[in-house]
Amino acid sequence: MIEFWYEFGSTYYPAAMRVERLAQSAGVTVAWRPFLLGPLFHEQQGLNDSPFNAFPVKGDYMWRDLQRVCDLEGLPLVHPSQFPRNGLLAARVAICGLEDGWTPAFSRAVYQANFVDDQDISQAEVLAPLIASVGAAPDAVLAAAATDPVKSRLKAHVRQAQERGLFGAPSFVTADGELFWGNDRLEQALDWAVRHQTLEQA
């Protein structure tokens, strides 16, 4: 098993598009963990914005690197007109879908909306058709996303991310607590999960 920690404002969305396919091939289950990077950036680096905005040379490299990654994966990419977008509501909605199993499909749809269709994913009217597309009821889900239990669960995810030592997204944490950061570490995380799962069973 691996935990897949992701933030909707994080640019390396190809991780969300390929994690389940690669994990299934490896025989590894995926636990989707939507969370928010803002509190971590503020606590760890004193930032109130994305590091890619705070350090333009780093941002320029990231966008070029992301384009190369998307080209390699055959994925489209449109530089959002606003970056980063507020993913709070989308993350709460993703929390709502964890028990019913539609969180992965919804999350991929949100990334598509943000980094391909350049839609404002902070808006309920943008998320409503995405919720409907995964077979859930938009009004009911959006109402649930505003409740204290859902808000508390997302806050718990942020605390857990801090406890696991996360500092960016996407990140992967294996069952034995090994942390891998970045889309380009997905294969390594899966290999670790398989090898150490085998050792535990031996």
Short mmCIF file of C-alpha atoms in Angstrom, two decimals:
data_model
loop_
_atom_site.label_atom_id
_atom_site.label_comp_id
_atom_site.label_asym_id
_atom_site.label_seq_id
_atom_site.Cartn_x
_atom_site.Cartn_y
_atom_site.Cartn_z
CA MET A 1 0.00 0.00 0.00
CA ILE A 2 1.07 3.57 -0.64
CA GLU A 3 -0.50 6.82 0.46
CA PHE A 4 -0.77 9.33 -2.38
CA TRP A 5 -0.63 12.85 -0.95
CA TYR A 6 -1.72 15.54 -3.37
CA GLU A 7 -2.77 19.18 -3.52
CA PHE A 8 -4.98 20.49 -6.31
CA GLY A 9 -2.89 23.61 -6.77
CA SER A 10 0.28 21.57 -7.24
CA THR A 11 1.40 21.55 -10.86
CA TYR A 12 2.69 18.01 -11.26
CA TYR A 13 -0.75 16.63 -12.01
CA PRO A 14 0.56 13.71 -14.14
CA ALA A 15 1.08 11.83 -10.86
CA ALA A 16 -2.67 11.72 -10.30
CA MET A 17 -3.26 10.57 -13.85
CA ARG A 18 -0.93 7.57 -13.64
CA VAL A 19 -0.68 6.49 -10.00
CA GLU A 20 -3.53 3.97 -10.03
CA ARG A 21 -2.53 2.41 -13.36
CA LEU A 22 1.05 1.87 -12.25
CA ALA A 23 0.05 0.76 -8.76
CA GLN A 24 -2.39 -1.80 -10.14
CA SER A 25 0.34 -3.22 -12.38
CA ALA A 26 2.61 -3.49 -9.34
CA GLY A 27 -0.08 -5.05 -7.15
CA VAL A 28 -0.08 -2.10 -4.75
CA THR A 29 -3.19 -0.41 -3.38
CA VAL A 30 -3.41 3.39 -3.30
CA ALA A 31 -4.85 5.45 -0.47
CA TRP A 32 -5.73 8.89 -1.85
CA ARG A 33 -4.89 11.68 0.60
CA PRO A 34 -6.00 15.16 -0.50
CA PHE A 35 -4.45 17.88 1.65
CA LEU A 36 -3.37 21.53 1.58
CA LEU A 37 0.20 22.71 1.08
CA GLY A 38 -0.38 26.28 2.25
CA PRO A 39 -0.10 25.52 5.98
CA LEU A 40 3.10 23.53 5.40
CA PHE A 41 4.71 26.24 3.27
CA HIS A 42 3.85 28.85 5.88
CA GLU A 43 5.13 26.79 8.81
CA GLN A 44 8.26 25.40 7.15
CA GLN A 45 9.34 28.29 4.93
CA GLY A 46 7.38 31.32 6.07
CA LEU A 47 5.73 31.55 2.64
CA ASN A 48 2.22 32.76 1.89
CA ASP A 49 2.51 31.93 -1.81
CA SER A 50 3.81 29.09 -3.95
CA PRO A 51 7.61 28.77 -3.92
CA PHE A 52 7.36 28.83 -7.72
CA ASN A 53 6.01 32.38 -7.49
CA ALA A 54 8.31 33.42 -4.67
CA PHE A 55 11.37 32.30 -6.62
CA PRO A 56 10.74 33.07 -10.32
CA VAL A 57 13.80 31.21 -11.63
CA LYS A 58 12.50 28.08 -9.93
CA GLY A 59 9.03 28.71 -11.35
CA ASP A 60 10.34 29.12 -14.88
CA TYR A 61 12.17 25.82 -14.63
CA MET A 62 9.14 24.06 -13.16
CA TRP A 63 6.81 25.09 -15.99
CA ARG A 64 9.30 23.97 -18.61
CA ASP A 65 9.91 20.71 -16.78
CA LEU A 66 6.19 20.10 -16.40
CA GLN A 67 5.72 20.62 -20.14
CA ARG A 68 8.39 17.99 -20.82
CA VAL A 69 6.73 15.58 -18.38
CA CYS A 70 3.29 16.09 -19.95
CA ASP A 71 4.70 15.66 -23.45
CA LEU A 72 6.30 12.38 -22.38
CA GLU A 73 3.04 11.15 -20.84
CA GLY A 74 0.88 12.35 -23.72
CA LEU A 75 -1.01 14.74 -21.44
CA PRO A 76 -2.18 18.24 -22.34
CA LEU A 77 -1.07 21.27 -20.35
CA VAL A 78 -2.36 24.83 -20.30
CA HIS A 79 -0.64 27.33 -18.02
CA PRO A 80 -3.46 28.44 -15.70
CA SER A 81 -4.33 32.12 -15.89
CA GLN A 82 -4.22 32.10 -12.09
CA PHE A 83 -1.58 30.16 -10.15
CA PRO A 84 -1.89 28.69 -7.67
CA ARG A 85 -5.62 28.31 -7.52
CA ASN A 86 -7.36 27.79 -4.21
CA GLY A 87 -8.02 24.06 -3.87
CA LEU A 88 -9.74 24.16 -0.47
CA LEU A 89 -13.27 23.40 -1.65
CA ALA A 90 -12.09 20.77 -4.12
CA ALA A 91 -10.09 19.07 -1.37
CA ARG A 92 -13.13 19.00 0.90
CA VAL A 93 -15.21 17.51 -1.91
CA ALA A 94 -12.49 14.90 -2.49
CA ILE A 95 -12.72 14.03 1.22
CA CYS A 96 -16.46 13.45 0.74
CA GLY A 97 -15.81 10.83 -1.92
CA LEU A 98 -13.31 8.72 -0.01
CA GLU A 99 -15.89 6.35 1.46
CA ASP A 100 -17.86 5.94 -1.78
CA GLY A 101 -14.81 5.44 -3.98
CA TRP A 102 -15.18 8.32 -6.43
CA THR A 103 -12.34 10.46 -5.09
CA PRO A 104 -9.75 9.28 -7.68
CA ALA A 105 -11.97 10.02 -10.67
CA PHE A 106 -13.09 13.34 -9.23
CA SER A 107 -9.51 14.34 -8.45
CA ARG A 108 -8.37 13.63 -11.98
CA ALA A 109 -11.29 15.71 -13.27
CA VAL A 110 -10.28 18.63 -11.05
CA TYR A 111 -6.71 18.52 -12.34
CA GLN A 112 -8.05 18.46 -15.89
CA ALA A 113 -10.21 21.50 -15.13
CA ASN A 114 -7.30 23.42 -13.61
CA PHE A 115 -4.33 22.54 -15.81
CA VAL A 116 -6.02 21.84 -19.13
CA ASP A 117 -9.31 23.76 -19.21
CA ASP A 118 -8.07 26.73 -17.11
CA GLN A 119 -11.19 26.75 -14.93
CA ASP A 120 -11.39 28.23 -11.46
CA ILE A 121 -11.56 25.11 -9.27
CA SER A 122 -12.30 27.20 -6.18
CA GLN A 123 -15.83 27.77 -7.46
CA ALA A 124 -18.75 25.48 -6.65
CA GLU A 125 -20.24 25.97 -10.12
CA VAL A 126 -17.04 24.59 -11.65
CA LEU A 127 -16.93 21.60 -9.31
CA ALA A 128 -20.63 20.70 -9.58
CA PRO A 129 -20.45 19.13 -13.07
CA LEU A 130 -17.26 17.30 -12.07
CA ILE A 131 -19.08 15.80 -9.10
CA ALA A 132 -21.94 14.78 -11.36
CA SER A 133 -19.51 13.21 -13.84
CA VAL A 134 -18.41 10.67 -11.20
CA GLY A 135 -21.98 9.70 -10.36
CA ALA A 136 -22.46 11.74 -7.19
CA ALA A 137 -25.10 14.36 -6.41
CA PRO A 138 -23.57 17.85 -6.59
CA ASP A 139 -25.94 19.61 -4.20
CA ALA A 140 -25.63 16.93 -1.54
CA VAL A 141 -21.86 16.66 -1.87
CA LEU A 142 -21.29 20.42 -1.78
CA ALA A 143 -23.50 20.64 1.30
CA ALA A 144 -21.51 17.85 2.95
CA ALA A 145 -18.25 19.58 2.06
CA ALA A 146 -19.31 22.54 4.21
CA THR A 147 -19.89 20.44 7.34
CA ASP A 148 -17.60 20.31 10.35
CA PRO A 149 -16.75 16.59 10.05
CA VAL A 150 -15.42 17.05 6.50
CA LYS A 151 -13.52 20.20 7.44
CA SER A 152 -12.03 18.38 10.42
CA ARG A 153 -10.97 15.42 8.32
CA LEU A 154 -9.14 17.66 5.86
CA LYS A 155 -7.40 19.42 8.76
CA ALA A 156 -6.44 15.97 10.06
CA HIS A 157 -4.89 15.18 6.67
CA VAL A 158 -2.77 18.34 6.94
CA ARG A 159 -1.62 17.31 10.43
CA GLN A 160 -0.81 13.80 9.21
CA ALA A 161 1.16 15.23 6.30
CA GLN A 162 3.21 17.29 8.73
CA GLU A 163 3.76 14.25 10.95
CA ARG A 164 4.97 12.22 7.98
CA GLY A 165 7.51 14.90 7.09
CA LEU A 166 5.88 16.09 3.87
CA PHE A 167 7.06 19.38 2.40
CA GLY A 168 5.59 19.23 -1.10
CA ALA A 169 3.23 17.44 -3.44
CA PRO A 170 2.78 15.00 -4.93
CA SER A 171 4.26 12.76 -2.26
CA PHE A 172 4.04 9.04 -1.65
CA VAL A 173 4.37 7.30 1.71
CA THR A 174 4.73 3.54 1.88
CA ALA A 175 3.30 1.31 4.60
CA ASP A 176 6.62 1.30 6.44
CA GLY A 177 6.74 5.11 6.48
CA GLU A 178 9.20 5.71 3.63
CA LEU A 179 8.64 9.11 1.98
CA PHE A 180 9.06 9.79 -1.75
CA TRP A 181 8.51 13.28 -3.15
CA GLY A 182 7.60 14.13 -6.70
CA ASN A 183 5.95 12.65 -9.76
CA ASP A 184 9.32 11.31 -10.86
CA ARG A 185 9.58 9.22 -7.69
CA LEU A 186 6.34 7.31 -8.19
CA GLU A 187 7.99 4.27 -9.73
CA GLN A 188 10.59 4.19 -6.98
CA ALA A 189 7.89 4.40 -4.31
CA LEU A 190 6.00 1.50 -5.85
CA ASP A 191 9.15 -0.58 -6.13
CA TRP A 192 9.93 0.10 -2.47
CA ALA A 193 6.39 -0.82 -1.45
CA VAL A 194 6.56 -4.11 -3.34
CA ARG A 195 10.00 -5.10 -2.06
CA HIS A 196 9.33 -4.25 1.55
CA GLN A 197 5.89 -5.81 1.50
CA THR A 198 7.54 -9.01 0.26
CA LEU A 199 10.11 -8.83 3.06
CA GLU A 200 7.39 -8.38 5.70
CA GLN A 201 5.52 -11.42 4.38
CA ALA A 202 8.62 -13.62 4.23
#
